[in-house]
Amino acid sequence: KAGAQGVVICANSMHTIYDRIAAAIAIPVIHIADVVGDKMQADGIKSAALVGTRNVMTEKFYRQRLVSRGVSLMPPDMELADRIDTIVYDTLMLGKSTREAERYMKSELTDIAKAQVQAVVLACTELEMIVDVRANVLPIYDSTSIHANAALDFILSE
């Protein structure tokens, strides 16, 4: 009613309710996994690791959208998911980051690179606080930046 012409849900985890939101309104909702998957598909990425909070890494609402674009995903690492949940909910959401968390993520991303995947999807808006998306062994598909750019493209196309 305020005149919005589109909606952006600015959190990976909250896309779990995307279908309910999209069904309740008559304007487009830009799904974060769709735009990440589209970019990966355009770049020819066929295999990746999905890294984020537990629900993003394990539930189908995110994974299926990447797979539908031809991206094969590593099975979720439950130990990594648990540790990310702790880092995100106990530290990053409070606006704090630690060297320990940075080192842990760098080590995990290095281990993921050994798994013969082409890229990593950084599917948690807070993880950018402890992961340098430009300095890693593998290309990092930063969902936050990709989603923001898709929203900007949508706005500028109007």
Short mmCIF file of the C-alpha atoms (twelve columns), coordinates in Angstrom:
data_MODEL
# 
_entry.id   MODEL 
# 
loop_
_atom_site.group_PDB 
_atom_site.id 
_atom_site.type_symbol 
_atom_site.label_atom_id 
_atom_site.label_alt_id 
_atom_site.label_comp_id 
_atom_site.label_asym_id 
_atom_site.label_seq_id 
_atom_site.Cartn_x 
_atom_site.Cartn_y 
_atom_site.Cartn_z 
_atom_site.pdbx_PDB_model_num 
ATOM 1   C CA . LYS A 1   0.000  0.000   0.000   1 
ATOM 2   C CA . ALA A 2   2.998  2.269   0.476   1 
ATOM 3   C CA . GLY A 3   3.890  1.986   -3.209  1 
ATOM 4   C CA . ALA A 4   6.668  -0.602  -3.126  1 
ATOM 5   C CA . GLN A 5   7.195  -2.310  -6.457  1 
ATOM 6   C CA . GLY A 6   9.268  -5.194  -5.108  1 
ATOM 7   C CA . VAL A 7   10.483 -6.796  -1.890  1 
ATOM 8   C CA . VAL A 8   13.923 -7.942  -0.791  1 
ATOM 9   C CA . ILE A 9   14.202 -10.211 2.258   1 
ATOM 10  C CA . CYS A 10  17.611 -9.184  3.566   1 
ATOM 11  C CA . ALA A 11  18.514 -12.417 5.366   1 
ATOM 12  C CA . ASN A 12  19.277 -15.863 3.986   1 
ATOM 13  C CA . SER A 13  17.513 -17.723 6.807   1 
ATOM 14  C CA . MET A 14  14.310 -15.728 6.460   1 
ATOM 15  C CA . HIS A 15  13.864 -17.044 2.929   1 
ATOM 16  C CA . THR A 16  12.381 -20.088 4.619   1 
ATOM 17  C CA . ILE A 17  9.096  -18.102 4.558   1 
ATOM 18  C CA . TYR A 18  9.582  -16.758 1.029   1 
ATOM 19  C CA . ASP A 19  6.702  -18.786 -0.425  1 
ATOM 20  C CA . ARG A 20  4.230  -17.433 2.140   1 
ATOM 21  C CA . ILE A 21  5.321  -13.855 1.538   1 
ATOM 22  C CA . ALA A 22  5.293  -14.168 -2.246  1 
ATOM 23  C CA . ALA A 23  1.797  -15.703 -2.139  1 
ATOM 24  C CA . ALA A 24  0.470  -12.906 0.086   1 
ATOM 25  C CA . ILE A 25  1.537  -9.945  -2.048  1 
ATOM 26  C CA . ALA A 26  1.160  -8.938  -5.676  1 
ATOM 27  C CA . ILE A 27  4.673  -7.572  -6.230  1 
ATOM 28  C CA . PRO A 28  7.889  -9.473  -6.944  1 
ATOM 29  C CA . VAL A 29  10.014 -10.842 -4.111  1 
ATOM 30  C CA . ILE A 30  13.651 -11.292 -5.103  1 
ATOM 31  C CA . HIS A 31  14.794 -14.646 -3.728  1 
ATOM 32  C CA . ILE A 32  18.413 -14.601 -2.593  1 
ATOM 33  C CA . ALA A 33  19.149 -18.185 -3.686  1 
ATOM 34  C CA . ASP A 34  17.695 -17.531 -7.139  1 
ATOM 35  C CA . VAL A 35  20.021 -14.616 -7.840  1 
ATOM 36  C CA . VAL A 36  23.026 -16.449 -6.358  1 
ATOM 37  C CA . GLY A 37  22.172 -19.513 -8.457  1 
ATOM 38  C CA . ASP A 38  21.707 -17.390 -11.584 1 
ATOM 39  C CA . LYS A 39  25.165 -15.836 -11.111 1 
ATOM 40  C CA . MET A 40  26.750 -19.228 -10.516 1 
ATOM 41  C CA . GLN A 41  25.029 -20.649 -13.577 1 
ATOM 42  C CA . ALA A 42  26.203 -17.689 -15.691 1 
ATOM 43  C CA . ASP A 43  29.750 -18.270 -14.422 1 
ATOM 44  C CA . GLY A 44  29.599 -21.980 -15.291 1 
ATOM 45  C CA . ILE A 45  29.850 -23.180 -11.681 1 
ATOM 46  C CA . LYS A 46  28.710 -26.803 -11.422 1 
ATOM 47  C CA . SER A 47  29.766 -27.712 -7.864  1 
ATOM 48  C CA . ALA A 48  29.849 -25.756 -4.624  1 
ATOM 49  C CA . ALA A 49  29.690 -25.851 -0.870  1 
ATOM 50  C CA . LEU A 50  26.832 -24.009 0.813   1 
ATOM 51  C CA . VAL A 51  28.045 -22.321 4.005   1 
ATOM 52  C CA . GLY A 52  25.668 -20.608 6.401   1 
ATOM 53  C CA . THR A 53  23.553 -21.203 9.450   1 
ATOM 54  C CA . ARG A 54  22.142 -24.653 10.096  1 
ATOM 55  C CA . ASN A 55  18.764 -24.061 8.478   1 
ATOM 56  C CA . VAL A 56  20.300 -22.612 5.308   1 
ATOM 57  C CA . MET A 57  22.798 -25.455 5.015   1 
ATOM 58  C CA . THR A 58  20.307 -28.258 5.682   1 
ATOM 59  C CA . GLU A 59  16.800 -27.256 4.661   1 
ATOM 60  C CA . LYS A 60  15.572 -27.492 1.082   1 
ATOM 61  C CA . PHE A 61  14.314 -23.886 0.678   1 
ATOM 62  C CA . TYR A 62  17.787 -22.716 -0.337  1 
ATOM 63  C CA . ARG A 63  19.497 -25.863 -1.610  1 
ATOM 64  C CA . GLN A 64  16.794 -26.765 -4.147  1 
ATOM 65  C CA . ARG A 65  17.031 -23.398 -5.854  1 
ATOM 66  C CA . LEU A 66  20.777 -23.768 -6.405  1 
ATOM 67  C CA . VAL A 67  20.455 -27.380 -7.542  1 
ATOM 68  C CA . SER A 68  17.702 -26.384 -9.994  1 
ATOM 69  C CA . ARG A 69  20.278 -24.152 -11.679 1 
ATOM 70  C CA . GLY A 70  22.671 -27.035 -12.201 1 
ATOM 71  C CA . VAL A 71  24.839 -26.541 -9.117  1 
ATOM 72  C CA . SER A 72  25.732 -29.750 -7.311  1 
ATOM 73  C CA . LEU A 73  26.138 -29.104 -3.586  1 
ATOM 74  C CA . MET A 74  28.319 -30.860 -1.039  1 
ATOM 75  C CA . PRO A 75  26.327 -32.546 1.710   1 
ATOM 76  C CA . PRO A 76  25.975 -30.254 4.715   1 
ATOM 77  C CA . ASP A 77  28.707 -30.520 7.325   1 
ATOM 78  C CA . MET A 78  26.777 -30.606 10.594  1 
ATOM 79  C CA . GLU A 79  29.794 -29.758 12.753  1 
ATOM 80  C CA . LEU A 80  30.430 -26.676 10.615  1 
ATOM 81  C CA . ALA A 81  26.731 -25.729 10.745  1 
ATOM 82  C CA . ASP A 82  26.695 -25.961 14.538  1 
ATOM 83  C CA . ARG A 83  29.855 -23.892 14.865  1 
ATOM 84  C CA . ILE A 84  28.552 -21.248 12.455  1 
ATOM 85  C CA . ASP A 85  25.307 -21.020 14.433  1 
ATOM 86  C CA . THR A 86  27.328 -20.401 17.597  1 
ATOM 87  C CA . ILE A 87  29.537 -17.797 15.905  1 
ATOM 88  C CA . VAL A 88  26.601 -16.003 14.284  1 
ATOM 89  C CA . TYR A 89  24.100 -16.030 17.132  1 
ATOM 90  C CA . ASP A 90  26.521 -15.543 20.042  1 
ATOM 91  C CA . THR A 91  28.954 -13.086 18.469  1 
ATOM 92  C CA . LEU A 92  28.282 -11.644 15.025  1 
ATOM 93  C CA . MET A 93  24.663 -10.714 15.651  1 
ATOM 94  C CA . LEU A 94  25.958 -8.611  18.537  1 
ATOM 95  C CA . GLY A 95  28.151 -6.737  16.056  1 
ATOM 96  C CA . LYS A 96  31.345 -8.385  17.277  1 
ATOM 97  C CA . SER A 97  33.890 -10.539 15.507  1 
ATOM 98  C CA . THR A 98  36.846 -12.466 16.865  1 
ATOM 99  C CA . ARG A 99  40.194 -13.537 15.437  1 
ATOM 100 C CA . GLU A 100 39.334 -17.078 16.508  1 
ATOM 101 C CA . ALA A 101 36.180 -17.036 14.352  1 
ATOM 102 C CA . GLU A 102 38.126 -15.576 11.418  1 
ATOM 103 C CA . ARG A 103 40.796 -18.277 11.711  1 
ATOM 104 C CA . TYR A 104 38.167 -21.001 12.032  1 
ATOM 105 C CA . MET A 105 36.351 -19.905 8.872   1 
ATOM 106 C CA . LYS A 106 39.610 -19.538 6.925   1 
ATOM 107 C CA . SER A 107 40.591 -23.077 7.965   1 
ATOM 108 C CA . GLU A 108 37.164 -24.484 7.058   1 
ATOM 109 C CA . LEU A 109 37.173 -22.775 3.653   1 
ATOM 110 C CA . THR A 110 40.645 -24.182 2.991   1 
ATOM 111 C CA . ASP A 111 39.379 -27.674 3.894   1 
ATOM 112 C CA . ILE A 112 36.346 -27.221 1.628   1 
ATOM 113 C CA . ALA A 113 38.685 -26.364 -1.258  1 
ATOM 114 C CA . LYS A 114 40.189 -29.845 -0.899  1 
ATOM 115 C CA . ALA A 115 36.771 -31.377 -1.586  1 
ATOM 116 C CA . GLN A 116 37.013 -30.679 -5.323  1 
ATOM 117 C CA . VAL A 117 34.250 -28.092 -5.523  1 
ATOM 118 C CA . GLN A 118 34.509 -25.029 -7.736  1 
ATOM 119 C CA . ALA A 119 33.143 -22.414 -5.330  1 
ATOM 120 C CA . VAL A 120 31.627 -21.600 -1.953  1 
ATOM 121 C CA . VAL A 121 28.288 -19.904 -1.399  1 
ATOM 122 C CA . LEU A 122 28.575 -17.641 1.627   1 
ATOM 123 C CA . ALA A 123 24.923 -17.852 2.584   1 
ATOM 124 C CA . CYS A 124 24.827 -15.821 5.777   1 
ATOM 125 C CA . THR A 125 24.810 -12.036 5.798   1 
ATOM 126 C CA . GLU A 126 26.840 -11.879 9.020   1 
ATOM 127 C CA . LEU A 127 29.674 -14.173 7.867   1 
ATOM 128 C CA . GLU A 128 31.086 -11.402 5.716   1 
ATOM 129 C CA . MET A 129 32.281 -9.869  9.003   1 
ATOM 130 C CA . ILE A 130 34.811 -12.702 9.397   1 
ATOM 131 C CA . VAL A 131 35.383 -13.959 5.839   1 
ATOM 132 C CA . ASP A 132 37.345 -11.939 3.306   1 
ATOM 133 C CA . VAL A 133 35.338 -12.820 0.213   1 
ATOM 134 C CA . ARG A 134 38.135 -11.611 -2.081  1 
ATOM 135 C CA . ALA A 135 41.001 -13.578 -0.524  1 
ATOM 136 C CA . ASN A 136 40.223 -17.273 -0.496  1 
ATOM 137 C CA . VAL A 137 41.388 -20.453 -2.157  1 
ATOM 138 C CA . LEU A 138 38.034 -20.789 -3.953  1 
ATOM 139 C CA . PRO A 139 35.739 -18.176 -5.447  1 
ATOM 140 C CA . ILE A 140 33.239 -17.007 -2.831  1 
ATOM 141 C CA . TYR A 141 29.699 -16.238 -3.951  1 
ATOM 142 C CA . ASP A 142 28.721 -13.664 -1.345  1 
ATOM 143 C CA . SER A 143 24.936 -13.888 -1.169  1 
ATOM 144 C CA . THR A 144 24.632 -10.492 0.508   1 
ATOM 145 C CA . SER A 145 26.400 -8.607  -2.285  1 
ATOM 146 C CA . ILE A 146 24.783 -10.600 -5.069  1 
ATOM 147 C CA . HIS A 147 21.318 -10.052 -3.570  1 
ATOM 148 C CA . ALA A 148 21.940 -6.320  -3.059  1 
ATOM 149 C CA . ASN A 149 23.122 -5.973  -6.658  1 
ATOM 150 C CA . ALA A 150 20.028 -7.808  -7.908  1 
ATOM 151 C CA . ALA A 151 17.840 -5.414  -5.908  1 
ATOM 152 C CA . LEU A 152 19.712 -2.461  -7.382  1 
ATOM 153 C CA . ASP A 153 19.272 -3.862  -10.900 1 
ATOM 154 C CA . PHE A 154 15.543 -4.283  -10.191 1 
ATOM 155 C CA . ILE A 155 15.231 -0.695  -8.957  1 
ATOM 156 C CA . LEU A 156 17.167 0.756   -11.885 1 
ATOM 157 C CA . SER A 157 15.162 -1.261  -14.422 1 
ATOM 158 C CA . GLU A 158 11.932 0.439   -13.336 1 
# 
